[in-house]
Amino acid sequence: MDHVYPSNPEFVAKANVSGMDAYRALYERAEQQPEEFWAERAAENLHWFKKWDHVFEWNPPFAKWFVGGKTNVSYNCLDRHVNGGRKDKTAILWEGEPGDTRKISYGELLRLVCRFANVLKSRGLKAGDRAIIYMPMIPELPVAMLACARLGITHSVVFGGFSAEALKARIQDLGAQVVITADGGWRRAKEVRLKDAVDEALAAGDCPTAKEVIVYRRTASQIAIKEGRDYWWHELEEGMSEECPAAELDAEHPLYVLYTSGTTGKPKGIMHATGGYLLQATMTMKWVFDIQESDMYWCSADIGWVTGHSYIVYGPLSVGTTTVMYEGAPDTPAFDRWWSIVAKYKVNIFYTSPTAIRALIRQGEQWPEKHDLSSLRLLGSVGEPINPAAWEWYHRVIGKGRCPIVDTWWQTETGAIMIAPMPGAVPQKPGSGTLPMPGVLPQIVDLDGKPVEDGKEGYLILRRPWPSMLRTIWGDPERYKEQYWSRVPGVYFTGDAARRDSDGYFWILGRVDDVMNVSGHRLSTMEVESALVKHPAVAEAAVVSKPHEITGQAVCCFVTLKKGDHDPRKLGVELRQWVAHEIGAFARPEEIRFTDALPKTRSGKIMRRLLREIVTSHTVAGDVTTLEDMSVVTRLAAQQDED
Ligand code: WTA
């Protein structure tokens, strides 16, 4: 039996979308008259220099939205608030890891953005050029993004944890003219030396397009400055005007490219356009996060990932809210850093990932208990399926049973949230993203594109293009076609497996390549993981399949344990039994391996692909540039050799 959690009546009464009928009315209108629906939203929620000629153009699989319309993302995020009474409202509330803080009003942010846009202009950069932004989580990161957006320079933010190699590949693929960086940033009380990595990426002359580097001074440590190539941000800004008109850009102008790992070794540059992207980021802020004028909103992601683009920078600033930004790690100086920030700034809406929640569960409830979390009214989750046990902990320990949880399913490619509960309307079930957003038509199908029955697993597809969808893969339209629109012809293939229950709720089961088949039973790695982490001794689990002579595939589990005395042999037997009991005998793991850490990407996703390689071939090949700590993999592979 699924547990159902309706939102509390007080929340529902004040919500932007209140009650199931209101949700249904929006959904049905968007389904039946999509162009009218989006045109109305675009007119009401964004500023346009010139209205579009027509709403939608579709040359499968290439979409255009608001064709002929002229707008500017930076204008929408700044000028219209400054002109509309929010000049003194705090736009960004920032806390550095060492404890320094900044509070930047919309008026001040506009001045900062204009000044830096004038710097970019003075270096000869113009609409259509490309900038790589490789910065720590400081306010100048959104300033740089918005300055690019103001002029029509397409930006690509590279997460500060990426190596010089990964950075180089991105500069090259994008053909960027400029790299915007900082000397370094703070993480776990250590300096992340960003400028050194930029020097390494540019060293051998491998990036001929990138002629200039602009460096913001954050840590004030010693760095090399290459004459004629590197310039200090603060020196270039001297004497620059704080006014800079926003370019009137085509609605389809490329706003940004964000690289994400694909199935091959080469990262894909996901390209987003201007008008449709901003519209859907804006609408989902209102629908999913129920933004109200007085809200203090905090998304704990890094801006280097799509979640930070849409839900730290563009979405929150477009709706004129206050967006909290924190530079560092959640465990520095101690495991209550996040909760101290929530209490200090009276955060109302908090958005994070299941991985983070599970890591915090592992440390115990004493950390959140030290702080007053009563300002919270809504919680969110993103990035991977949230196991019901973690959902319930989040609800009980952080939300005190009072806050609805929005489990938001979407992807770098979708630009904005696709499936999530509107919290004033849709009762939640732990582990389910619940119902689609207006204009999103998900379906569960088999590989022939035929719908599967409710309750059965299948491929999650989206049947209709939406405003914030990726427009292409940068420089590789063929790959875009092949990857997303050819697996099931004519529809968008998400790469996720899912099922829909009899209430129409969607349950995301993980990437398609994470689905195992054991004795002909389809089994999601996630289901097994979810079962394992319910066991009181287990902190985290990652499950992969390995080839098996008799059953086709067998379940292999990598498990980290909570602190305490454990007898691995006994516990291994117990956990296999536990999984068989939780799911069914067919799911009984072949193997349980205990480890002190799991290999994760820097955004916190467990890299199951690496584990699969370890269990099948004992070694790791392919792209590991997104891995946070290579030594985890080396240890796991070595462990295998000893067996
Ligand atoms: C997974 C992150 C279950 C999914 C915004 C998707 C999720 C991939 C959820 C995209 C969720 C994201 N429930 N799975 N709420 N959110 N995913 O591009 O497999 O980093 O395809 O975008 O993460 O990851 P990406």
Tab-separated table of N, CA and C in Angstrom, residues 195-341:
chain	number	residue	atom	x	y	z
A	195	LYS	N	41.931	28.846	-11.185
A	195	LYS	CA	42.777	29.473	-12.212
A	195	LYS	C	43.899	28.532	-12.654
A	196	ASP	N	44.435	27.745	-11.732
A	196	ASP	CA	45.465	26.766	-12.110
A	196	ASP	C	44.930	25.810	-13.178
A	197	ALA	N	43.682	25.381	-12.992
A	197	ALA	CA	43.088	24.452	-13.959
A	197	ALA	C	42.896	25.126	-15.308
A	198	VAL	N	42.504	26.396	-15.281
A	198	VAL	CA	42.360	27.132	-16.544
A	198	VAL	C	43.720	27.211	-17.245
A	199	ASP	N	44.756	27.528	-16.481
A	199	ASP	CA	46.109	27.600	-17.070
A	199	ASP	C	46.477	26.282	-17.737
A	200	GLU	N	46.166	25.198	-17.056
A	200	GLU	CA	46.492	23.875	-17.590
A	200	GLU	C	45.686	23.591	-18.859
A	201	ALA	N	44.408	23.958	-18.828
A	201	ALA	CA	43.553	23.697	-19.994
A	201	ALA	C	44.044	24.469	-21.219
A	202	LEU	N	44.546	25.680	-20.987
A	202	LEU	CA	44.933	26.531	-22.116
A	202	LEU	C	46.409	26.392	-22.478
A	203	ALA	N	47.165	25.655	-21.660
A	203	ALA	CA	48.624	25.665	-21.749
A	203	ALA	C	49.179	25.355	-23.138
A	204	ALA	N	48.802	24.226	-23.676
A	204	ALA	CA	49.481	23.751	-24.890
A	204	ALA	C	48.954	24.400	-26.162
A	205	GLY	N	48.193	25.461	-26.013
A	205	GLY	CA	47.620	26.087	-27.204
A	205	GLY	C	46.534	25.230	-27.839
A	206	ASP	N	45.937	24.356	-27.017
A	206	ASP	CA	44.898	23.463	-27.537
A	206	ASP	C	43.551	24.149	-27.715
A	207	CYS	N	43.415	25.341	-27.166
A	207	CYS	CA	42.127	26.037	-27.239
A	207	CYS	C	42.332	27.364	-27.955
A	208	PRO	N	42.555	27.307	-29.271
A	208	PRO	CA	42.953	28.523	-29.999
A	208	PRO	C	41.897	29.628	-29.981
A	209	THR	N	40.624	29.277	-29.807
A	209	THR	CA	39.603	30.337	-29.833
A	209	THR	C	39.623	31.189	-28.572
A	210	ALA	N	40.051	30.585	-27.457
A	210	ALA	CA	39.957	31.267	-26.162
A	210	ALA	C	41.155	32.190	-25.971
A	211	LYS	N	40.971	33.426	-26.382
A	211	LYS	CA	42.111	34.357	-26.384
A	211	LYS	C	42.282	35.081	-25.058
A	212	GLU	N	41.179	35.169	-24.271
A	212	GLU	CA	41.266	35.946	-23.041
A	212	GLU	C	40.659	35.218	-21.849
A	213	VAL	N	41.232	35.528	-20.687
A	213	VAL	CA	40.728	34.963	-19.438
A	213	VAL	C	40.461	36.127	-18.476
A	214	ILE	N	39.274	36.157	-17.910
A	214	ILE	CA	38.953	37.204	-16.935
A	214	ILE	C	38.871	36.537	-15.562
A	215	VAL	N	39.622	37.089	-14.606
A	215	VAL	CA	39.789	36.411	-13.315
A	215	VAL	C	39.217	37.255	-12.173
A	216	TYR	N	38.256	36.716	-11.478
A	216	TYR	CA	37.718	37.394	-10.295
A	216	TYR	C	38.547	36.986	-9.076
A	217	ARG	N	38.823	37.955	-8.199
A	217	ARG	CA	39.627	37.632	-7.026
A	217	ARG	C	38.715	37.213	-5.878
A	218	ARG	N	38.786	35.924	-5.534
A	218	ARG	CA	37.970	35.423	-4.431
A	218	ARG	C	38.833	35.041	-3.221
A	219	THR	N	39.840	34.203	-3.472
A	219	THR	CA	40.617	33.691	-2.338
A	219	THR	C	41.874	34.520	-2.084
A	220	ALA	N	42.234	35.357	-3.045
A	220	ALA	CA	43.431	36.203	-2.946
A	220	ALA	C	44.708	35.378	-2.763
A	221	SER	N	44.718	34.180	-3.315
A	221	SER	CA	45.941	33.372	-3.257
A	221	SER	C	46.824	33.706	-4.462
A	222	GLN	N	48.025	33.187	-4.417
A	222	GLN	CA	48.970	33.437	-5.513
A	222	GLN	C	48.543	32.674	-6.763
A	223	ILE	N	48.406	33.386	-7.861
A	223	ILE	CA	48.150	32.695	-9.127
A	223	ILE	C	49.046	33.302	-10.195
A	224	ALA	N	49.182	32.569	-11.298
A	224	ALA	CA	49.969	33.100	-12.411
A	224	ALA	C	49.065	33.966	-13.280
A	225	ILE	N	49.593	35.102	-13.712
A	225	ILE	CA	48.851	35.947	-14.652
A	225	ILE	C	49.674	36.024	-15.936
A	226	LYS	N	49.048	35.538	-17.000
A	226	LYS	CA	49.782	35.552	-18.269
A	226	LYS	C	49.495	36.853	-19.014
A	227	GLU	N	50.532	37.598	-19.188
A	227	GLU	CA	50.466	38.909	-19.849
A	227	GLU	C	49.765	38.793	-21.205
A	228	GLY	N	48.814	39.692	-21.461
A	228	GLY	CA	48.157	39.710	-22.765
A	228	GLY	C	47.052	38.669	-22.919
A	229	ARG	N	46.895	37.801	-21.913
A	229	ARG	CA	45.811	36.812	-21.981
A	229	ARG	C	44.894	36.922	-20.761
A	230	ASP	N	45.496	37.107	-19.597
A	230	ASP	CA	44.714	37.108	-18.358
A	230	ASP	C	44.502	38.529	-17.835
A	231	TYR	N	43.287	38.806	-17.427
A	231	TYR	CA	42.955	40.138	-16.903
A	231	TYR	C	42.166	39.985	-15.614
A	232	TRP	N	42.450	40.883	-14.648
A	232	TRP	CA	41.664	40.871	-13.415
A	232	TRP	C	40.302	41.526	-13.661
A	233	TRP	N	39.298	40.867	-13.192
A	233	TRP	CA	37.914	41.373	-13.261
A	233	TRP	C	37.847	42.800	-12.712
A	234	HIS	N	38.416	43.006	-11.503
A	234	HIS	CA	38.253	44.327	-10.868
A	234	HIS	C	39.021	45.417	-11.611
A	235	GLU	N	40.096	45.048	-12.282
A	235	GLU	CA	40.825	46.073	-13.038
A	235	GLU	C	40.065	46.459	-14.304
A	236	LEU	N	39.500	45.456	-14.969
A	236	LEU	CA	38.725	45.755	-16.180
A	236	LEU	C	37.499	46.596	-15.852
A	237	GLU	N	36.980	46.426	-14.641
A	237	GLU	CA	35.745	47.139	-14.281
A	237	GLU	C	35.958	48.611	-13.948
A	238	GLU	N	37.195	48.961	-13.698
A	238	GLU	CA	37.469	50.356	-13.321
A	238	GLU	C	36.942	51.322	-14.370
A	239	GLY	N	36.143	52.261	-13.904
A	239	GLY	CA	35.635	53.294	-14.805
A	239	GLY	C	34.503	52.848	-15.719
A	240	MET	N	34.080	51.582	-15.587
A	240	MET	CA	32.989	51.098	-16.450
A	240	MET	C	31.646	51.649	-15.975
A	241	SER	N	30.788	51.931	-16.903
A	241	SER	CA	29.455	52.442	-16.584
A	241	SER	C	28.592	51.345	-15.941
A	242	GLU	N	27.680	51.773	-15.084
A	242	GLU	CA	26.756	50.822	-14.458
A	242	GLU	C	25.443	50.746	-15.224
A	243	GLU	N	25.469	51.240	-16.423
A	243	GLU	CA	24.289	51.116	-17.274
A	243	GLU	C	24.668	50.421	-18.562
A	244	CYS	N	23.821	49.518	-18.983
A	244	CYS	CA	24.083	48.800	-20.225
A	244	CYS	C	22.752	48.275	-20.729
A	245	PRO	N	22.286	48.779	-21.859
A	245	PRO	CA	20.976	48.325	-22.338
A	245	PRO	C	20.984	46.824	-22.661
A	246	ALA	N	19.866	46.162	-22.363
A	246	ALA	CA	19.739	44.731	-22.670
A	246	ALA	C	19.459	44.567	-24.155
A	247	ALA	N	20.191	43.649	-24.792
A	247	ALA	CA	19.993	43.425	-26.233
A	247	ALA	C	18.604	42.835	-26.486
A	248	GLU	N	17.979	43.293	-27.543
A	248	GLU	CA	16.655	42.745	-27.905
A	248	GLU	C	16.900	41.490	-28.724
A	249	LEU	N	16.846	40.365	-28.051
A	249	LEU	CA	17.259	39.111	-28.684
A	249	LEU	C	16.065	38.317	-29.176
A	250	ASP	N	16.339	37.564	-30.229
A	250	ASP	CA	15.356	36.637	-30.745
A	250	ASP	C	14.980	35.625	-29.658
A	251	ALA	N	13.723	35.246	-29.596
A	251	ALA	CA	13.287	34.264	-28.597
A	251	ALA	C	14.068	32.958	-28.702
A	252	GLU	N	14.541	32.647	-29.892
A	252	GLU	CA	15.277	31.394	-30.091
A	252	GLU	C	16.790	31.555	-29.934
A	253	HIS	N	17.243	32.732	-29.562
A	253	HIS	CA	18.685	32.953	-29.403
A	253	HIS	C	19.246	31.977	-28.367
A	254	PRO	N	20.392	31.316	-28.669
A	254	PRO	CA	20.932	30.346	-27.702
A	254	PRO	C	21.399	31.026	-26.411
A	255	LEU	N	20.730	30.721	-25.313
A	255	LEU	CA	21.059	31.314	-24.016
A	255	LEU	C	22.277	30.629	-23.413
A	256	TYR	N	22.222	29.306	-23.375
A	256	TYR	CA	23.377	28.605	-22.822
A	256	TYR	C	23.503	27.190	-23.348
A	257	VAL	N	24.702	26.660	-23.141
A	257	VAL	CA	24.995	25.260	-23.445
A	257	VAL	C	25.476	24.654	-22.139
A	258	LEU	N	24.954	23.511	-21.798
A	258	LEU	CA	25.412	22.853	-20.573
A	258	LEU	C	25.788	21.419	-20.929
A	259	TYR	N	26.997	21.043	-20.563
A	259	TYR	CA	27.490	19.713	-20.942
A	259	TYR	C	27.045	18.672	-19.928
A	260	THR	N	26.640	17.537	-20.451
A	260	THR	CA	26.196	16.459	-19.568
A	260	THR	C	26.700	15.139	-20.128
A	261	SER	N	26.917	14.174	-19.262
A	261	SER	CA	27.446	12.892	-19.715
A	261	SER	C	26.401	12.137	-20.521
A	262	GLY	N	26.850	11.560	-21.587
A	262	GLY	CA	25.945	10.738	-22.384
A	262	GLY	C	26.342	9.283	-22.289
A	263	THR	N	25.892	8.505	-23.245
A	263	THR	CA	26.220	7.084	-23.215
A	263	THR	C	27.618	6.830	-23.770
A	264	THR	N	28.111	7.764	-24.566
A	264	THR	CA	29.484	7.611	-25.053
A	264	THR	C	30.418	8.400	-24.143
A	265	GLY	N	31.717	8.339	-24.443
A	265	GLY	CA	32.692	9.045	-23.623
A	265	GLY	C	32.622	10.558	-23.763
A	266	LYS	N	32.066	11.037	-24.874
A	266	LYS	CA	32.091	12.478	-25.147
A	266	LYS	C	30.863	13.164	-24.545
A	267	PRO	N	31.096	14.179	-23.710
A	267	PRO	CA	29.938	14.872	-23.138
A	267	PRO	C	29.124	15.602	-24.206
A	268	LYS	N	27.833	15.705	-23.956
A	268	LYS	CA	26.939	16.356	-24.918
A	268	LYS	C	26.679	17.792	-24.481
A	269	GLY	N	26.764	18.723	-25.414
A	269	GLY	CA	26.446	20.123	-25.106
A	269	GLY	C	24.969	20.380	-25.329
A	270	ILE	N	24.223	20.377	-24.235
A	270	ILE	CA	22.777	20.573	-24.341
A	270	ILE	C	22.504	22.072	-24.523
A	271	MET	N	21.859	22.414	-25.629
A	271	MET	CA	21.658	23.834	-25.913
A	271	MET	C	20.240	24.305	-25.604
A	272	HIS	N	20.163	25.368	-24.825
A	272	HIS	CA	18.866	25.964	-24.501
A	272	HIS	C	18.711	27.338	-25.132
A	273	ALA	N	17.483	27.607	-25.542
A	273	ALA	CA	17.162	28.901	-26.151
A	273	ALA	C	16.607	29.851	-25.087
A	274	THR	N	16.232	31.036	-25.514
A	274	THR	CA	15.928	32.128	-24.592
A	274	THR	C	14.480	32.135	-24.064
A	275	GLY	N	13.516	32.398	-24.936
A	275	GLY	CA	12.150	32.684	-24.492
A	275	GLY	C	11.449	31.502	-23.857
A	276	GLY	N	11.420	30.379	-24.565
A	276	GLY	CA	10.717	29.206	-24.055
A	276	GLY	C	11.339	28.690	-22.775
A	277	TYR	N	12.654	28.717	-22.715
A	277	TYR	CA	13.354	28.260	-21.513
A	277	TYR	C	12.952	29.099	-20.308
A	278	LEU	N	13.034	30.405	-20.475
A	278	LEU	CA	12.739	31.267	-19.327
A	278	LEU	C	11.271	31.135	-18.916
A	279	LEU	N	10.404	30.985	-19.907
A	279	LEU	CA	8.977	30.873	-19.577
A	279	LEU	C	8.716	29.655	-18.701
A	280	GLN	N	9.271	28.514	-19.076
A	280	GLN	CA	8.958	27.311	-18.298
A	280	GLN	C	9.674	27.290	-16.943
A	281	ALA	N	10.877	27.893	-16.888
A	281	ALA	CA	11.551	28.017	-15.587
A	281	ALA	C	10.704	28.905	-14.671
A	282	THR	N	10.144	29.956	-15.240
A	282	THR	CA	9.316	30.896	-14.474
A	282	THR	C	8.024	30.233	-13.983
A	283	MET	N	7.335	29.546	-14.899
A	283	MET	CA	6.055	28.948	-14.524
A	283	MET	C	6.222	27.868	-13.466
A	284	THR	N	7.294	27.072	-13.576
A	284	THR	CA	7.470	25.996	-12.596
A	284	THR	C	7.855	26.558	-11.225
A	285	MET	N	8.501	27.717	-11.182
A	285	MET	CA	8.745	28.366	-9.883
A	285	MET	C	7.408	28.636	-9.193
A	286	LYS	N	6.441	29.076	-9.977
A	286	LYS	CA	5.132	29.407	-9.402
A	286	LYS	C	4.314	28.155	-9.105
A	287	TRP	N	4.358	27.199	-10.030
A	287	TRP	CA	3.531	26.009	-9.882
A	287	TRP	C	4.085	25.035	-8.840
A	288	VAL	N	5.375	24.776	-8.929
A	288	VAL	CA	5.955	23.718	-8.088
A	288	VAL	C	6.442	24.268	-6.749
A	289	PHE	N	7.101	25.444	-6.797
A	289	PHE	CA	7.632	25.994	-5.539
A	289	PHE	C	6.680	26.994	-4.908
A	290	ASP	N	5.531	27.194	-5.558
A	290	ASP	CA	4.475	27.996	-4.953
A	290	ASP	C	5.009	29.346	-4.462
A	291	ILE	N	5.888	29.954	-5.246
A	291	ILE	CA	6.565	31.184	-4.803
A	291	ILE	C	5.576	32.295	-4.445
A	292	GLN	N	5.778	32.870	-3.277
A	292	GLN	CA	4.991	34.023	-2.819
A	292	GLN	C	5.969	35.186	-2.633
A	293	GLU	N	5.452	36.394	-2.634
A	293	GLU	CA	6.319	37.583	-2.636
A	293	GLU	C	7.331	37.598	-1.489
A	294	SER	N	6.928	37.123	-0.312
A	294	SER	CA	7.814	37.258	0.850
A	294	SER	C	8.758	36.065	1.037
A	295	ASP	N	8.744	35.114	0.102
A	295	ASP	CA	9.502	33.881	0.331
A	295	ASP	C	11.015	34.072	0.331
A	296	MET	N	11.643	33.279	1.169
A	296	MET	CA	13.085	33.125	1.178
A	296	MET	C	13.300	31.723	0.605
A	297	TYR	N	13.957	31.662	-0.539
A	297	TYR	CA	14.013	30.409	-1.298
A	297	TYR	C	15.460	29.935	-1.393
A	298	TRP	N	15.677	28.642	-1.156
A	298	TRP	CA	17.051	28.129	-1.233
A	298	TRP	C	17.112	26.786	-1.945
A	299	CYS	N	17.859	26.780	-3.039
A	299	CYS	CA	18.175	25.530	-3.724
A	299	CYS	C	19.646	25.263	-3.455
A	300	SER	N	19.951	24.108	-2.872
A	300	SER	CA	21.320	23.835	-2.420
A	300	SER	C	22.225	23.271	-3.514
A	301	ALA	N	21.725	23.211	-4.740
A	301	ALA	CA	22.531	22.651	-5.834
A	301	ALA	C	23.716	23.560	-6.147
A	302	ASP	N	24.558	23.118	-7.057
A	302	ASP	CA	25.623	23.968	-7.571
A	302	ASP	C	25.154	24.535	-8.907
A	303	ILE	N	25.498	25.780	-9.162
A	303	ILE	CA	25.058	26.417	-10.408
A	303	ILE	C	25.686	25.731	-11.617
A	304	GLY	N	26.736	24.973	-11.410
A	304	GLY	CA	27.353	24.214	-12.489
A	304	GLY	C	26.469	23.133	-13.087
A	305	TRP	N	25.349	22.841	-12.445
A	305	TRP	CA	24.414	21.843	-12.984
A	305	TRP	C	23.132	22.543	-13.396
A	306	VAL	N	22.296	21.821	-14.147
A	306	VAL	CA	21.093	22.470	-14.673
A	306	VAL	C	20.174	22.943	-13.542
A	307	THR	N	20.153	22.216	-12.454
A	307	THR	CA	19.286	22.616	-11.343
A	307	THR	C	19.642	24.024	-10.870
A	308	GLY	N	20.938	24.317	-10.832
A	308	GLY	CA	21.368	25.648	-10.427
A	308	GLY	C	21.023	26.717	-11.464
A	309	HIS	N	21.116	26.361	-12.736
A	309	HIS	CA	20.750	27.327	-13.782
A	309	HIS	C	19.274	27.721	-13.644
A	310	SER	N	18.415	26.694	-13.619
A	310	SER	CA	16.978	26.984	-13.666
A	310	SER	C	16.418	27.381	-12.308
A	311	TYR	N	17.000	26.836	-11.218
A	311	TYR	CA	16.353	27.030	-9.918
A	311	TYR	C	17.225	27.682	-8.852
A	312	ILE	N	18.398	28.227	-9.243
A	312	ILE	CA	19.079	29.181	-8.354
A	312	ILE	C	19.100	30.534	-9.049
A	313	VAL	N	19.338	30.511	-10.371
A	313	VAL	CA	19.531	31.776	-11.081
A	313	VAL	C	18.272	32.193	-11.858
A	314	TYR	N	18.002	31.540	-12.988
A	314	TYR	CA	17.022	32.107	-13.913
A	314	TYR	C	15.577	32.055	-13.410
A	315	GLY	N	15.139	30.917	-12.898
A	315	GLY	CA	13.753	30.827	-12.416
A	315	GLY	C	13.490	31.771	-11.245
A	316	PRO	N	14.276	31.671	-10.167
A	316	PRO	CA	14.038	32.524	-8.994
A	316	PRO	C	14.139	34.016	-9.311
A	317	LEU	N	15.126	34.419	-10.106
A	317	LEU	CA	15.257	35.854	-10.392
A	317	LEU	C	14.147	36.318	-11.334
A	318	SER	N	13.715	35.449	-12.219
A	318	SER	CA	12.621	35.839	-13.104
A	318	SER	C	11.338	36.111	-12.324
A	319	VAL	N	11.092	35.347	-11.267
A	319	VAL	CA	9.870	35.604	-10.484
A	319	VAL	C	10.115	36.632	-9.375
A	320	GLY	N	11.334	37.131	-9.272
A	320	GLY	CA	11.607	38.218	-8.322
A	320	GLY	C	11.668	37.782	-6.870
A	321	THR	N	12.114	36.544	-6.641
A	321	THR	CA	12.204	36.081	-5.264
A	321	THR	C	13.616	36.349	-4.722
A	322	THR	N	13.831	36.032	-3.456
A	322	THR	CA	15.170	36.092	-2.893
A	322	THR	C	15.767	34.700	-2.963
A	323	THR	N	16.900	34.573	-3.641
A	323	THR	CA	17.512	33.257	-3.807
A	323	THR	C	18.778	33.176	-2.946
A	324	VAL	N	18.814	32.169	-2.102
A	324	VAL	CA	19.943	31.976	-1.198
A	324	VAL	C	21.012	31.186	-1.942
A	325	MET	N	22.261	31.556	-1.725
A	325	MET	CA	23.371	30.849	-2.363
A	325	MET	C	24.410	30.547	-1.300
A	326	TYR	N	24.864	29.305	-1.256
A	326	TYR	CA	25.902	28.945	-0.291
A	326	TYR	C	27.097	28.383	-1.047
A	327	GLU	N	28.281	28.857	-0.679
A	327	GLU	CA	29.474	28.512	-1.451
A	327	GLU	C	29.964	27.081	-1.264
A	328	GLY	N	29.844	26.556	-0.034
A	328	GLY	CA	30.679	25.405	0.302
A	328	GLY	C	29.967	24.077	0.512
A	329	ALA	N	30.573	23.259	1.360
A	329	ALA	CA	30.109	21.894	1.603
A	329	ALA	C	29.129	21.866	2.788
A	330	PRO	N	28.185	20.920	2.747
A	330	PRO	CA	27.177	20.851	3.823
A	330	PRO	C	27.756	20.419	5.174
A	331	ASP	N	28.955	19.850	5.161
A	331	ASP	CA	29.519	19.328	6.411
A	331	ASP	C	30.650	20.208	6.938
A	332	THR	N	30.715	21.448	6.466
A	332	THR	CA	31.796	22.329	6.923
A	332	THR	C	31.240	23.566	7.618
A	333	PRO	N	31.574	23.871	8.835
A	333	PRO	CA	32.518	23.104	9.651
A	333	PRO	C	31.907	21.838	10.262
A	334	ALA	N	30.565	21.708	10.264
A	334	ALA	CA	29.958	20.509	10.860
A	334	ALA	C	28.703	20.140	10.073
A	335	PHE	N	28.092	19.030	10.422
A	335	PHE	CA	26.974	18.502	9.645
A	335	PHE	C	25.685	19.318	9.752
A	336	ASP	N	25.719	20.382	10.539
A	336	ASP	CA	24.508	21.194	10.640
A	336	ASP	C	24.623	22.511	9.873
A	337	ARG	N	25.615	22.604	8.969
A	337	ARG	CA	25.777	23.881	8.268
A	337	ARG	C	24.506	24.290	7.541
A	338	TRP	N	23.878	23.377	6.808
A	338	TRP	CA	22.668	23.726	6.065
A	338	TRP	C	21.556	24.194	7.002
A	339	TRP	N	21.414	23.453	8.098
A	339	TRP	CA	20.295	23.784	8.999
A	339	TRP	C	20.540	25.113	9.693
A	340	SER	N	21.820	25.439	9.898
A	340	SER	CA	22.123	26.741	10.490
A	340	SER	C	21.779	27.852	9.493
A	341	ILE	N	21.970	27.580	8.202
A	341	ILE	CA	21.615	28.579	7.175
A	341	ILE	C	20.095	28.736	7.093
